[in-house]
């Protein structure tokens, strides 16, 4: 099992910045992917950004150039710096951790409890 503890989020005006952090602990393998997804009530959860244990990143088109994901491999933490925030970024943001024992195994996903980000005047 892997436990995730999220921090950050809150309220900010359009154009402002917020940061999110997530720390993973438990039975963690050497190769994993950490990231952030977001969900607006009544819609599907969508990818925001991910980063692999090797440092490979992936971003949703809607956040490219505004959000930056980073990770500390030794501490098993992932952070998301969100700049130039827009009202449409308002959502509950969930930390995600996925790993598999080997290349032949399926990935197992773990989720944080979620943290609210609200962007409004």
Short mmCIF file of C-alpha atoms in Angstrom, two decimals, residues 14-82:
data_model
loop_
_atom_site.label_atom_id
_atom_site.label_comp_id
_atom_site.label_asym_id
_atom_site.label_seq_id
_atom_site.Cartn_x
_atom_site.Cartn_y
_atom_site.Cartn_z
CA UNK A 14 -7.30 35.21 -11.79
CA UNK A 15 -3.69 35.64 -12.81
CA UNK A 16 -2.44 34.53 -9.42
CA UNK A 17 -0.34 31.55 -8.38
CA UNK A 18 -0.74 28.56 -6.11
CA UNK A 19 1.33 25.52 -5.28
CA UNK A 20 0.40 21.95 -4.51
CA UNK A 21 2.54 19.27 -2.90
CA UNK A 22 2.10 15.57 -2.32
CA UNK A 23 4.20 13.13 -0.35
CA UNK A 24 4.08 9.38 -0.86
CA UNK A 25 5.01 6.77 1.69
CA UNK A 26 4.67 3.05 2.12
CA UNK A 27 5.66 0.18 -0.11
CA UNK A 28 7.22 2.12 -3.01
CA UNK A 29 9.10 0.53 -5.87
CA UNK A 30 12.02 2.13 -7.69
CA UNK A 31 10.04 3.07 -10.80
CA UNK A 32 6.84 5.06 -10.48
CA UNK A 33 4.85 7.97 -11.84
CA UNK A 34 3.43 10.78 -9.74
CA UNK A 35 1.10 13.48 -10.85
CA UNK A 36 -1.98 15.59 -10.48
CA UNK A 37 -5.46 15.21 -11.85
CA UNK A 38 -8.41 17.50 -11.38
CA UNK A 39 -12.13 17.11 -11.33
CA UNK A 40 -15.08 19.45 -11.51
CA UNK A 41 -18.28 18.18 -9.99
CA UNK A 42 -20.28 16.26 -12.57
CA UNK A 43 -17.38 15.76 -14.94
CA UNK A 44 -14.66 13.16 -15.37
CA UNK A 45 -11.33 13.44 -13.65
CA UNK A 46 -8.72 14.77 -16.07
CA UNK A 47 -4.96 14.71 -16.20
CA UNK A 48 -3.16 17.92 -15.29
CA UNK A 49 0.47 16.85 -15.21
CA UNK A 50 2.59 13.82 -14.42
CA UNK A 51 6.26 13.14 -13.83
CA UNK A 52 8.02 9.82 -13.80
CA UNK A 53 10.69 8.69 -11.38
CA UNK A 54 13.10 9.30 -14.25
CA UNK A 55 11.92 12.88 -14.68
CA UNK A 56 9.78 12.58 -17.81
CA UNK A 57 6.88 15.03 -17.69
CA UNK A 58 3.49 15.21 -19.35
CA UNK A 59 1.09 18.14 -19.29
CA UNK A 60 -2.46 18.75 -20.36
CA UNK A 61 -2.56 21.20 -23.25
CA UNK A 62 -4.67 23.58 -21.17
CA UNK A 63 -1.92 24.08 -18.58
CA UNK A 64 1.23 24.00 -20.71
CA UNK A 65 3.35 27.08 -20.13
CA UNK A 66 1.50 27.93 -16.92
CA UNK A 67 1.97 24.91 -14.64
CA UNK A 68 5.22 23.22 -13.70
CA UNK A 69 5.50 19.80 -12.12
CA UNK A 70 8.57 18.67 -10.23
CA UNK A 71 9.54 15.82 -7.99
CA UNK A 72 12.04 14.86 -5.33
CA UNK A 73 12.89 11.25 -6.01
CA UNK A 74 14.56 10.59 -2.66
CA UNK A 75 11.69 12.08 -0.66
CA UNK A 76 9.00 10.67 -2.95
CA UNK A 77 7.28 14.04 -3.25
CA UNK A 78 5.71 15.80 -6.19
CA UNK A 79 4.89 19.48 -6.48
CA UNK A 80 2.79 21.48 -8.90
CA UNK A 81 3.43 25.19 -9.33
CA UNK A 82 0.43 26.84 -10.92
#
